[in-house]
Coordinates of N, CA and C in Angstrom, one line a residue:
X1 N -13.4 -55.6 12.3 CA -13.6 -54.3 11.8 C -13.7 -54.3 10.3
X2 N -14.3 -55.7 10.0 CA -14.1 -55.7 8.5 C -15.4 -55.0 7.7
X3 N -16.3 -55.0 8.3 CA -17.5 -54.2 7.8 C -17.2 -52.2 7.7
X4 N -16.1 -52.0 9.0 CA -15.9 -50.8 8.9 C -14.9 -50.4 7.2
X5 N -14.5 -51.6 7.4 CA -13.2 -51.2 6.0 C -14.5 -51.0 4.6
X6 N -15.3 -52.0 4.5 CA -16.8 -51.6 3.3 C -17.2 -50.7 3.7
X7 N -18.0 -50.0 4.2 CA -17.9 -48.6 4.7 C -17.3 -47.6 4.0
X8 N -15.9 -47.4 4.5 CA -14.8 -46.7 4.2 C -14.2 -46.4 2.7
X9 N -14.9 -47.9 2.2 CA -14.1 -48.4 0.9 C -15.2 -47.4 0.0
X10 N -16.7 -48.2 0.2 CA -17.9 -47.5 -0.6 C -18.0 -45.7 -0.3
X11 N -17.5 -45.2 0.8 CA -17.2 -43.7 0.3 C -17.1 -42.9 0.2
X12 N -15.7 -44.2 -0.3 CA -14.7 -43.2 -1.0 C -15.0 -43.9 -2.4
X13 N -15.5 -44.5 -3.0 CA -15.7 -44.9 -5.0 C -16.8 -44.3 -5.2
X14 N -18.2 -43.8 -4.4 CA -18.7 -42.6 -4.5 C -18.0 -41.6 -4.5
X15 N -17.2 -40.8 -3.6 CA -16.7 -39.8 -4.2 C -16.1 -39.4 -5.6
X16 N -15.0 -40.9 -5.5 CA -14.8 -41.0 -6.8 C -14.9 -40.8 -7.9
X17 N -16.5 -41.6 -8.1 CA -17.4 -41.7 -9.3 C -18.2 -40.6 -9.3
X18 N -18.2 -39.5 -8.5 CA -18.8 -38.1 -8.5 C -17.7 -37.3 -9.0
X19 N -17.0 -37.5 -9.0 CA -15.7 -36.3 -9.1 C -15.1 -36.7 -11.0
X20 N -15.3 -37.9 -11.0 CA -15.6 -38.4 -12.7 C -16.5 -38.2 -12.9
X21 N -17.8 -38.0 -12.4 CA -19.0 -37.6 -13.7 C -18.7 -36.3 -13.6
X22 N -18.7 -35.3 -12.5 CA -18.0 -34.0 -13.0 C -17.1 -34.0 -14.2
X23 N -16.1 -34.7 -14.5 CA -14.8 -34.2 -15.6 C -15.9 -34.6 -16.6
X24 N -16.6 -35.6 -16.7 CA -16.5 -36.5 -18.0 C -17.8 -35.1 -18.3
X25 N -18.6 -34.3 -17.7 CA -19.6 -33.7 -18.3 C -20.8 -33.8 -18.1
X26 N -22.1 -33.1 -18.2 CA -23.5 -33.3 -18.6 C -24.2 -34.2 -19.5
X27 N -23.2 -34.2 -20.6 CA -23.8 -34.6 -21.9 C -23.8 -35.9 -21.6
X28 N -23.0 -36.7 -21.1 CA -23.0 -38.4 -20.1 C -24.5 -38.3 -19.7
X29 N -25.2 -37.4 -19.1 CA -26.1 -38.1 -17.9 C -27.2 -37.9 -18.4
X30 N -27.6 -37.8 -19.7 CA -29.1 -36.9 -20.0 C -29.7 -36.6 -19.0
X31 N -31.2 -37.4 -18.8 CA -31.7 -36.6 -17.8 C -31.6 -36.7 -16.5
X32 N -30.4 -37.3 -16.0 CA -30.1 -37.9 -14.3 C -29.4 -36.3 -14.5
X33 N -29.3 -35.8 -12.8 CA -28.6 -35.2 -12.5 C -27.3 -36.0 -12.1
X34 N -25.9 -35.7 -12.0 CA -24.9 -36.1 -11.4 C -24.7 -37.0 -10.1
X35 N -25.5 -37.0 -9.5 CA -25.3 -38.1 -8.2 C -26.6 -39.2 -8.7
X36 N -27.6 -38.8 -9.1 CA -28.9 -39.6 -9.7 C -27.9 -41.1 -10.4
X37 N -26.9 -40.4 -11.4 CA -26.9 -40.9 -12.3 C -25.0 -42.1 -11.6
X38 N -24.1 -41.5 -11.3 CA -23.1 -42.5 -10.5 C -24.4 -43.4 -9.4
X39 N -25.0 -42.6 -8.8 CA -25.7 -43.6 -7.6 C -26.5 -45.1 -8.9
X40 N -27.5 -44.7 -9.7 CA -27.6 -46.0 -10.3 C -27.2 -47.0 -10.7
X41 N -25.8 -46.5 -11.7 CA -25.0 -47.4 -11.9 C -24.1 -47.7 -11.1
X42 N -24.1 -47.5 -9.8 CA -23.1 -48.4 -9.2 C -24.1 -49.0 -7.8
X43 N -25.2 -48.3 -8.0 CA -25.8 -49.6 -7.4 C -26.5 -51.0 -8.2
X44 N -26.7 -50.6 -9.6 CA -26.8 -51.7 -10.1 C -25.4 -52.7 -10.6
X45 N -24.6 -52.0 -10.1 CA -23.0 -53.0 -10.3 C -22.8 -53.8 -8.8
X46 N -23.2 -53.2 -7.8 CA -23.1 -53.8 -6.4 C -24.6 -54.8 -6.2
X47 N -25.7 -54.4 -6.7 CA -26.7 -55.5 -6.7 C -26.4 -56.7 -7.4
X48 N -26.1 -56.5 -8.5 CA -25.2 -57.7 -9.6 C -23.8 -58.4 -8.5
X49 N -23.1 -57.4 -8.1 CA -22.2 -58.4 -7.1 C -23.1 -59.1 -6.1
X50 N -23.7 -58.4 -5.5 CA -24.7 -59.1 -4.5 C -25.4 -60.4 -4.9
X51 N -25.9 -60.6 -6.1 CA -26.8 -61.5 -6.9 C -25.7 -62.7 -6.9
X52 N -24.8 -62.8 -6.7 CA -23.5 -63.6 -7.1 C -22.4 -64.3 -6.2
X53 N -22.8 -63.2 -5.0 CA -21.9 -63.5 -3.6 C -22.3 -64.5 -2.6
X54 N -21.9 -65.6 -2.7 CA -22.3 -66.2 -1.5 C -21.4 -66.6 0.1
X55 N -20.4 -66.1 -0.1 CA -19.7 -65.9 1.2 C -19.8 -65.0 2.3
X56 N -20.1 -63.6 1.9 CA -20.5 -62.8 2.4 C -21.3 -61.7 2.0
X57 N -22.3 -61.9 1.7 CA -23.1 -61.0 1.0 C -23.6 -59.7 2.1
X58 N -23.0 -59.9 2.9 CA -23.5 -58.5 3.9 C -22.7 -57.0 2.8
X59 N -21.2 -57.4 2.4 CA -21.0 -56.7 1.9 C -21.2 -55.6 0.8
X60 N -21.5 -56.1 -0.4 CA -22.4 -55.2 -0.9 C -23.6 -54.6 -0.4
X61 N -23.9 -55.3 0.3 CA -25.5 -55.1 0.7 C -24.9 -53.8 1.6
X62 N -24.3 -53.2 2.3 CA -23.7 -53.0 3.3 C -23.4 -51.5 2.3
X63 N -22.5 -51.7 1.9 CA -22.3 -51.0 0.3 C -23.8 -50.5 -0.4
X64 N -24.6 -51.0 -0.2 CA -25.9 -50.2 -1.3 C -26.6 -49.5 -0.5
X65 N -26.4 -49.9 0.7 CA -27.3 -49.1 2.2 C -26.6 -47.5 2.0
X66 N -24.9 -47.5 2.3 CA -24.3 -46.6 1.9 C -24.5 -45.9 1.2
X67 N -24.6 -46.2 -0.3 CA -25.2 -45.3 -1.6 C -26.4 -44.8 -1.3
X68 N -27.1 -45.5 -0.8 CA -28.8 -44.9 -1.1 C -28.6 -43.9 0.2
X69 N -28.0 -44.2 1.2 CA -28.3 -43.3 2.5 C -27.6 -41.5 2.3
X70 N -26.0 -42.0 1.3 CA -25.1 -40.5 1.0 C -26.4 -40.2 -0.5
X71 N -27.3 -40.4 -1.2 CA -28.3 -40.1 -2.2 C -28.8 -39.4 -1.3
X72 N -29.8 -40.2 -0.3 CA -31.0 -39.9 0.1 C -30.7 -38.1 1.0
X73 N -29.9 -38.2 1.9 CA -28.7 -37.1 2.6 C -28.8 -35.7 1.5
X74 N -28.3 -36.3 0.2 CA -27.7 -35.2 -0.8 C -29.4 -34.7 -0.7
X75 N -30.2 -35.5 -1.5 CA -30.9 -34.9 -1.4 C -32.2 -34.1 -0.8
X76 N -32.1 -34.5 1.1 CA -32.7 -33.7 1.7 C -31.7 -32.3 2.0
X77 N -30.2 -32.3 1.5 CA -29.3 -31.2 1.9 C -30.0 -30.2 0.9
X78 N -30.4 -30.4 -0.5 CA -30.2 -29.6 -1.6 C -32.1 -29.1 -1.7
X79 N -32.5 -29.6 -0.6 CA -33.8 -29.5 -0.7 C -33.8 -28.5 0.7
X80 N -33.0 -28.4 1.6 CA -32.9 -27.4 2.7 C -31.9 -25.9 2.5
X81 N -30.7 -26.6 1.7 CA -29.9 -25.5 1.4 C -29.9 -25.0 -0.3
X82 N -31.1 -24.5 -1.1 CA -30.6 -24.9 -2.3 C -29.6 -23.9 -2.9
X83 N -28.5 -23.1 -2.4 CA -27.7 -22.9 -3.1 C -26.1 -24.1 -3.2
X84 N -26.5 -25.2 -2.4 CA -25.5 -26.3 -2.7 C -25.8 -26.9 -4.1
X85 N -27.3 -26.4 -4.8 CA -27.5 -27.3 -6.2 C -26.6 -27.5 -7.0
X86 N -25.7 -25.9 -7.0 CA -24.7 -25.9 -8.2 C -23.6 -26.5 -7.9
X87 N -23.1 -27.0 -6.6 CA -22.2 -27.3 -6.6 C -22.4 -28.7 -6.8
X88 N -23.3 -29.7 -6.2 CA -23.4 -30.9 -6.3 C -24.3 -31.1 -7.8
X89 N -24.7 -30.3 -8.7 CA -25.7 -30.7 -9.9 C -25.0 -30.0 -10.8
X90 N -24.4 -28.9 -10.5 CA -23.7 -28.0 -11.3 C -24.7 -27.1 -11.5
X91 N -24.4 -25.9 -12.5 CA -25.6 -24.7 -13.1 C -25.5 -24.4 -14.5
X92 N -26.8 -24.2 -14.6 CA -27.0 -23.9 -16.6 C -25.7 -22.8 -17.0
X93 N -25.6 -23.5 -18.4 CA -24.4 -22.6 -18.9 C -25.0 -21.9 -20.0
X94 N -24.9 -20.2 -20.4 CA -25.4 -20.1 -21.6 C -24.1 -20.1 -22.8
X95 N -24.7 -20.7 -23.7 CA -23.4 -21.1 -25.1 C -23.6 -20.1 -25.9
X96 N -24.9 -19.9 -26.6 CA -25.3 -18.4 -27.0 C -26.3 -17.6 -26.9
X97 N -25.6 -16.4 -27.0 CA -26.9 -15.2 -26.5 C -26.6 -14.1 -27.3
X98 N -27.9 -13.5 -28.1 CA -27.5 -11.8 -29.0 C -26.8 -12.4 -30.2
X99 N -26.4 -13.5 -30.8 CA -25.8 -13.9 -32.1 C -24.4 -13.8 -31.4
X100 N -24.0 -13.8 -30.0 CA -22.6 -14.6 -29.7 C -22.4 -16.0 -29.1
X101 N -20.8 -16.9 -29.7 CA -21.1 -17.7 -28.9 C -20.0 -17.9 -27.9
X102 N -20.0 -17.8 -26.9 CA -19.6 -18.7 -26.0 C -18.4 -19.5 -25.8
X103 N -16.9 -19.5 -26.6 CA -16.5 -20.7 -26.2 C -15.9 -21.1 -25.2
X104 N -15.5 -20.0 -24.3 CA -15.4 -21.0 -23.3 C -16.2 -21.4 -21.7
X105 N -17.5 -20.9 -22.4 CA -18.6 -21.9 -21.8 C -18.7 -23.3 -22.3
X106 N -18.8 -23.1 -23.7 CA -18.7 -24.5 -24.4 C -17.2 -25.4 -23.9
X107 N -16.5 -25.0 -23.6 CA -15.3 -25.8 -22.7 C -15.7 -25.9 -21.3
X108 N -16.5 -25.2 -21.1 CA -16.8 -25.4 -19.5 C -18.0 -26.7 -19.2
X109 N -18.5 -27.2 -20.4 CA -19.6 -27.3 -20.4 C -19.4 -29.1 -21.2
X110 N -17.7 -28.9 -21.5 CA -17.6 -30.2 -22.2 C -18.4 -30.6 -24.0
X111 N -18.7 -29.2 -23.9 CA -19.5 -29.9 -25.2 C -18.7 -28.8 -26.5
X112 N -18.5 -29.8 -27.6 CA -18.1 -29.6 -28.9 C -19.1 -28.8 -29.7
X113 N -18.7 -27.9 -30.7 CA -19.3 -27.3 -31.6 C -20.5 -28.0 -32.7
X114 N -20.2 -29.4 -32.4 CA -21.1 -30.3 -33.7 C -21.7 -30.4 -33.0
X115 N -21.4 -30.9 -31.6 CA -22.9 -31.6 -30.6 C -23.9 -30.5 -30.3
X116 N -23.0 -28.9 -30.1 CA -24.1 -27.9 -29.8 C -25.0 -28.0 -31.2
X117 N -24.1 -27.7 -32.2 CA -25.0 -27.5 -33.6 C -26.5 -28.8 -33.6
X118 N -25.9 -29.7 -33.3 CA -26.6 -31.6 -33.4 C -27.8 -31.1 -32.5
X119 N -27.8 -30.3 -31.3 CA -28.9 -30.0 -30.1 C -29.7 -29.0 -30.9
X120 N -29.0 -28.2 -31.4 CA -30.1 -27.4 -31.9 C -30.7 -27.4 -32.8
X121 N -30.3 -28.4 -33.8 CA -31.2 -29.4 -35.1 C -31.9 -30.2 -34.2
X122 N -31.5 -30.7 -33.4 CA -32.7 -31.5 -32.6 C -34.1 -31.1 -32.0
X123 N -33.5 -29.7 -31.7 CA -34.8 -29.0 -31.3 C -35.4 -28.1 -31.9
X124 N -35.1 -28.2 -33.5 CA -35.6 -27.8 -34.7 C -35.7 -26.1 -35.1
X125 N -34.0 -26.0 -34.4 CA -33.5 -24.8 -35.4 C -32.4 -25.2 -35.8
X126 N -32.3 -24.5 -37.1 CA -31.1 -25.0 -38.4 C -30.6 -23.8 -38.7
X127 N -30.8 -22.7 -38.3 CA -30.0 -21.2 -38.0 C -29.8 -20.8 -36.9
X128 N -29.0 -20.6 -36.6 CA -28.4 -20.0 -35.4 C -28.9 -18.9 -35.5
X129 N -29.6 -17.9 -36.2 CA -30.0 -17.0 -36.6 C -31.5 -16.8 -35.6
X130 N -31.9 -17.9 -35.8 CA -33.6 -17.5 -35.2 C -33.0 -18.0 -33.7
X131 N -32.1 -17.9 -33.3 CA -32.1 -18.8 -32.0 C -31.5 -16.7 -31.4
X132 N -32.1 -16.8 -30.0 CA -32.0 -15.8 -29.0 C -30.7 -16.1 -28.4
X133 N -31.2 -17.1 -27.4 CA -30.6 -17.3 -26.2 C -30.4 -18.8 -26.1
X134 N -29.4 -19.7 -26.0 CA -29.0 -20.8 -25.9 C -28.9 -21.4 -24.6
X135 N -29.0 -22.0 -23.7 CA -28.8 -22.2 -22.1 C -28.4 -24.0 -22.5
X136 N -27.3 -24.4 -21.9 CA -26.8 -25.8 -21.6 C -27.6 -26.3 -20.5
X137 N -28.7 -27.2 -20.5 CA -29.6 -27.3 -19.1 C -28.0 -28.2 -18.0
X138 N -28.5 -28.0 -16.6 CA -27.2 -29.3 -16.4 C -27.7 -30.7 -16.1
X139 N -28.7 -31.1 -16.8 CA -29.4 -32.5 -17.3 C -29.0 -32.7 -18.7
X140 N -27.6 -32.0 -18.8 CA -26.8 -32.4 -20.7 C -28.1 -31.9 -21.9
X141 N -29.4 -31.1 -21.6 CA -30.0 -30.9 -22.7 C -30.2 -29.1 -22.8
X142 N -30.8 -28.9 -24.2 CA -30.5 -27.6 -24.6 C -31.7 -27.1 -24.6
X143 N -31.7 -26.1 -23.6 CA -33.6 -24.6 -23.9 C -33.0 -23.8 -24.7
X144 N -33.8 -23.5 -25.5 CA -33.3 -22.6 -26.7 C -34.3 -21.5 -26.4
X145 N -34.1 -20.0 -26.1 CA -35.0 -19.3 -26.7 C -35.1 -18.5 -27.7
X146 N -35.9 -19.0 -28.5 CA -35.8 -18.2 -29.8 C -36.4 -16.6 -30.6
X147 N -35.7 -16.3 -31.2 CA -36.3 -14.5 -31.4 C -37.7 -14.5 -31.6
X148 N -38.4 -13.5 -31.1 CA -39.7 -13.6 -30.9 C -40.7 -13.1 -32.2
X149 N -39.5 -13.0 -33.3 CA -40.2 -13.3 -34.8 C -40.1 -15.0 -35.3
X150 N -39.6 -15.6 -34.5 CA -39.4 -17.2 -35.1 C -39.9 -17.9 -34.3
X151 N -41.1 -17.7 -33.4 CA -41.9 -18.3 -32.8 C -42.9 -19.0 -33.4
X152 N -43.5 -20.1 -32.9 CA -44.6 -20.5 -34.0 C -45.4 -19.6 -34.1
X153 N -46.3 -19.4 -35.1 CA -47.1 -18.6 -35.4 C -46.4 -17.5 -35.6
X154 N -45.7 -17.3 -36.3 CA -44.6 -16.3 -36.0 C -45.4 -14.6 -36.4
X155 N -45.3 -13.9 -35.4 CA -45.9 -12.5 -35.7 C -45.6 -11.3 -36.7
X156 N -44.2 -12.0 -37.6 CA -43.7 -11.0 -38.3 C -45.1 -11.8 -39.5
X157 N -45.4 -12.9 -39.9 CA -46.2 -12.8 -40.6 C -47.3 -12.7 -40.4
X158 N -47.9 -12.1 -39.6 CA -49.1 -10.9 -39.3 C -49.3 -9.6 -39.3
X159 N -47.9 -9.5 -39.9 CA -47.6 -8.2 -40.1 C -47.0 -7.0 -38.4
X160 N -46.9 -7.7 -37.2 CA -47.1 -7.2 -36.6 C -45.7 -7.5 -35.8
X161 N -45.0 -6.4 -35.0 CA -43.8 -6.2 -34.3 C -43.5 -6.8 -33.2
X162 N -42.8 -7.7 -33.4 CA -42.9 -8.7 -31.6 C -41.6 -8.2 -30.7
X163 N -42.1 -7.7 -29.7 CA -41.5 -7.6 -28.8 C -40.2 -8.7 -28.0
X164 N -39.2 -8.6 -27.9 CA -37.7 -9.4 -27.8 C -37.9 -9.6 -26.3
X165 N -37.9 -10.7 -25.8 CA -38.3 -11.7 -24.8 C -37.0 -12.0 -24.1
X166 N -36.6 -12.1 -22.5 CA -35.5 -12.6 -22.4 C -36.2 -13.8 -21.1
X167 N -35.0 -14.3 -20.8 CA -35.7 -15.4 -19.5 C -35.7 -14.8 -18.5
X168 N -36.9 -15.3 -17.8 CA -37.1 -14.8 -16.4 C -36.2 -15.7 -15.5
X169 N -35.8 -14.6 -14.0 CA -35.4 -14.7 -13.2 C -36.0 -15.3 -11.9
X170 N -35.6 -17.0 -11.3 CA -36.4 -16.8 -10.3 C -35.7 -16.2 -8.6
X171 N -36.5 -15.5 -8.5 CA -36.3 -15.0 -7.2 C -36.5 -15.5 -5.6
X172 N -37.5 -16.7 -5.6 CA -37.9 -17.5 -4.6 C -38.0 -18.7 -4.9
X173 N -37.3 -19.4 -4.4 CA -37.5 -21.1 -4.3 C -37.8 -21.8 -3.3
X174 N -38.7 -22.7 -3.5 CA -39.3 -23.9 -2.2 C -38.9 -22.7 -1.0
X175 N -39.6 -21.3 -0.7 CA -39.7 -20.2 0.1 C -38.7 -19.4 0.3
X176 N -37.9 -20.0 -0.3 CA -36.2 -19.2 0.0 C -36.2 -17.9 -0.9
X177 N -35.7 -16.7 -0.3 CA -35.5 -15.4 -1.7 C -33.6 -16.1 -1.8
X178 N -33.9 -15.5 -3.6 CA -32.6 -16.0 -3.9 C -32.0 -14.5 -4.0
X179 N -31.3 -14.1 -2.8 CA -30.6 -12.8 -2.5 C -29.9 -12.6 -3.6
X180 N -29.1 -12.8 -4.6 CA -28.0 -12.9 -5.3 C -28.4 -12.7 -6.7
X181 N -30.2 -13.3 -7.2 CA -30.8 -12.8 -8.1 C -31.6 -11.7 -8.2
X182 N -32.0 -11.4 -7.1 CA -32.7 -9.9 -6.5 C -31.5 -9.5 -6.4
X183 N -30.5 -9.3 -6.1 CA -29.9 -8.4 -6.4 C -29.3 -8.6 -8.0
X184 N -29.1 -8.9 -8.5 CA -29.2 -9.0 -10.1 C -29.9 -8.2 -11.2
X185 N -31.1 -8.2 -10.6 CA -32.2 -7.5 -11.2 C -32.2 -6.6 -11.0
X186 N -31.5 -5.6 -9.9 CA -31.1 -4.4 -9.1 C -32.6 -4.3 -8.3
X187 N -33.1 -5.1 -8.0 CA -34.5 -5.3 -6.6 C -33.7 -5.4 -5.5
X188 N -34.7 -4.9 -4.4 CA -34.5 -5.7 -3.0 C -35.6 -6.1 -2.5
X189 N -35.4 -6.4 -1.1 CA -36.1 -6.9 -0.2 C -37.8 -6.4 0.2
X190 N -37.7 -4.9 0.0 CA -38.5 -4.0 0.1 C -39.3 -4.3 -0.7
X191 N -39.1 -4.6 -2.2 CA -40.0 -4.3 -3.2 C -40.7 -5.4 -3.2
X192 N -39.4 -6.6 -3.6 CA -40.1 -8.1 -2.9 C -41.5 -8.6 -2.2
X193 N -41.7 -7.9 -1.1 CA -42.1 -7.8 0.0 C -43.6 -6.9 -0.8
X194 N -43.4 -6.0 -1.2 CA -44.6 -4.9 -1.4 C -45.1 -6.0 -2.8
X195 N -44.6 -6.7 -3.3 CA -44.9 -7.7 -4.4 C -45.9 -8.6 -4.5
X196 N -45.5 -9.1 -2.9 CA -46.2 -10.3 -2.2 C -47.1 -9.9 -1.6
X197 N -47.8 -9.2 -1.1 CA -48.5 -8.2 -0.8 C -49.3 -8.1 -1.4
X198 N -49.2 -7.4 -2.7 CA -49.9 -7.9 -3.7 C -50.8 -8.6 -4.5
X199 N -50.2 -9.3 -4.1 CA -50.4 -10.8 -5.0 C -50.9 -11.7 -3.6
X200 N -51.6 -11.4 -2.3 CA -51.8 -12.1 -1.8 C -51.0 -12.9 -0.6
X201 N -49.8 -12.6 -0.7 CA -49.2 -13.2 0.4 C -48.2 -12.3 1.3
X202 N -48.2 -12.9 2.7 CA -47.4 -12.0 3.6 C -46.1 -12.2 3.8
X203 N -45.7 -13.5 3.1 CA -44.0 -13.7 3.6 C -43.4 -15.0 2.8
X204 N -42.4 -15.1 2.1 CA -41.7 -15.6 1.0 C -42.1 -17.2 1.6
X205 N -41.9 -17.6 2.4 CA -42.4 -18.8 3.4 C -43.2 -19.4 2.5
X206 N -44.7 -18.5 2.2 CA -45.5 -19.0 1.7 C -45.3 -19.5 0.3
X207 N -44.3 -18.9 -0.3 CA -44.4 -19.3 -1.9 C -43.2 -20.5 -2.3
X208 N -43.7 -20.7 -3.0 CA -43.1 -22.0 -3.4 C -42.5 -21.8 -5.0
X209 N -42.8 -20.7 -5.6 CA -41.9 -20.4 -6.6 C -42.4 -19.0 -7.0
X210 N -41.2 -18.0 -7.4 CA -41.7 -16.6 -7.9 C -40.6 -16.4 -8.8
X211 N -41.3 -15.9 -9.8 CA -40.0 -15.8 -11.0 C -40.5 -14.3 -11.3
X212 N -39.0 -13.4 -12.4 CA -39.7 -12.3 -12.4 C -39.1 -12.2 -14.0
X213 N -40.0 -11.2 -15.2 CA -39.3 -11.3 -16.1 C -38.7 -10.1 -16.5
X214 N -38.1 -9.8 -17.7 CA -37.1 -8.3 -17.8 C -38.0 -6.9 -17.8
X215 N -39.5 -6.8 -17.5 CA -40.1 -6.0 -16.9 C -40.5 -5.9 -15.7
X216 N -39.8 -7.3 -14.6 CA -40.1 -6.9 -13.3 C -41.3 -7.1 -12.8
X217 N -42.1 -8.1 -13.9 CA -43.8 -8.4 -13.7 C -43.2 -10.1 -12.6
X218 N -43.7 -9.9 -11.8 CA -43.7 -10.7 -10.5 C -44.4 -12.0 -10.7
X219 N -44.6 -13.2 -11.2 CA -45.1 -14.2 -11.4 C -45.3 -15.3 -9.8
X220 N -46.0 -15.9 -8.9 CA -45.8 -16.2 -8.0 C -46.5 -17.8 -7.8
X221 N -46.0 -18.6 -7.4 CA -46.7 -20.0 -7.0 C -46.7 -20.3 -5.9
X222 N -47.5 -20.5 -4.8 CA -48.0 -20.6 -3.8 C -47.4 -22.2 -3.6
X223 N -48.1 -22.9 -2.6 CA -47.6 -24.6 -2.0 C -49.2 -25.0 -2.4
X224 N -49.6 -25.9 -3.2 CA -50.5 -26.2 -3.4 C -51.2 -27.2 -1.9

């Protein structure tokens, strides 16, 4: 039963190492999501034991089958159910919005006031001022959207009045309506529906992504 005990052993140091990259944060994983990124490194720590074992090398091996199988699982689950995303990837945090910030998003989110400031010099604003809307992606990087006079080309120097932009909502994913964002937007099902319609299609099935923005203009992506 000694193969059962590897098994048993591998996991549970995946859970483990899931439940640490949760504490430790976003800002750890750049662009891996949270299981992307424990599944690597600890399959490149069990390949390296593997490379080295010559008594029983079923073990690891046994062990990496494990990792890639609870990966491969997560991610046909989060591709069937996608409101498990937030739980197993977590969800965008906004830090600031309207010239407030946020702190305890910024505690939720593990990240310090230098590092926010450090993200948003990175992405080449140095006032907090031209910045709109802040979003923490949960790939540890920052979408900034910025006031819609400090855009490139910026329209206040054309003399002309730009309209204040917020982010769109998506409402359908990989065919799913996201009930919880239609209702957010104070839409339902009905209007949805008379949308798609519209725009060519008979039933959410078909689309593969529909985002809507703070006028309620319907944007829709089909399955190529």
């Amino acid at each position: 039963m000694e193969w059962f005990k590897v098994l048993l052993t591998s996991l549970l140091s995946a859970g483990a190492l899931f439940l640490i990259a949760k504490l430790i944060g976003h800002k750890q994983i750049s662009q891996l999501d949270f299981f992307d990124y424990i599944t690597g490194i600890t399959i490149g720590s069990i390949a390296a034991e593997l490379a080295t074992e010559l008594e029983a090398p079923w073990k690891p091996l046994l062990a990496m089958a494990v990792y890639g199988t609870v990966a491969i699982v997560l991610s046909l689950l989060t591709q069937k159910l996608p409101r498990t995303r937030k739980y197993l990837n977590g969800s965008p945090t906004i830090i600031l919005n309207d010239g407030k910030l946020y702190r305890e998003n910024m505690k939720k989110a593990k990240l310090e006031l230098s590092e926010f400031l450090l993200l948003c010099r990175q992405e080449g604003y140095f006032d907090l001022n031209d910045i709109r809307t802040a979003v923490f992606e949960c790939n540890g990087r920052l979408t900034i959207l910025p006031h819609s006079s400090k855009r490139p080309l910026n329209p206040s120097d054309l003399g002309l009045a730009a309209e204040e932009e917020a982010i769109s909502t998506e409402l359908i994913m990989d065919g799913r309506i996201l009930g919880e964002n239609l209702k957010r937007r104070g839409l339902d099902d009905v209007w949805l529906t008379r949308q798609l319609r519209k725009q060519g299609f008979h039933h959410a099935s078909e689309v593969f992504l529909a985002v809507c923005d703070e006028h309620n203009r319907l944007s829709l992506f089909g399955y190529s």
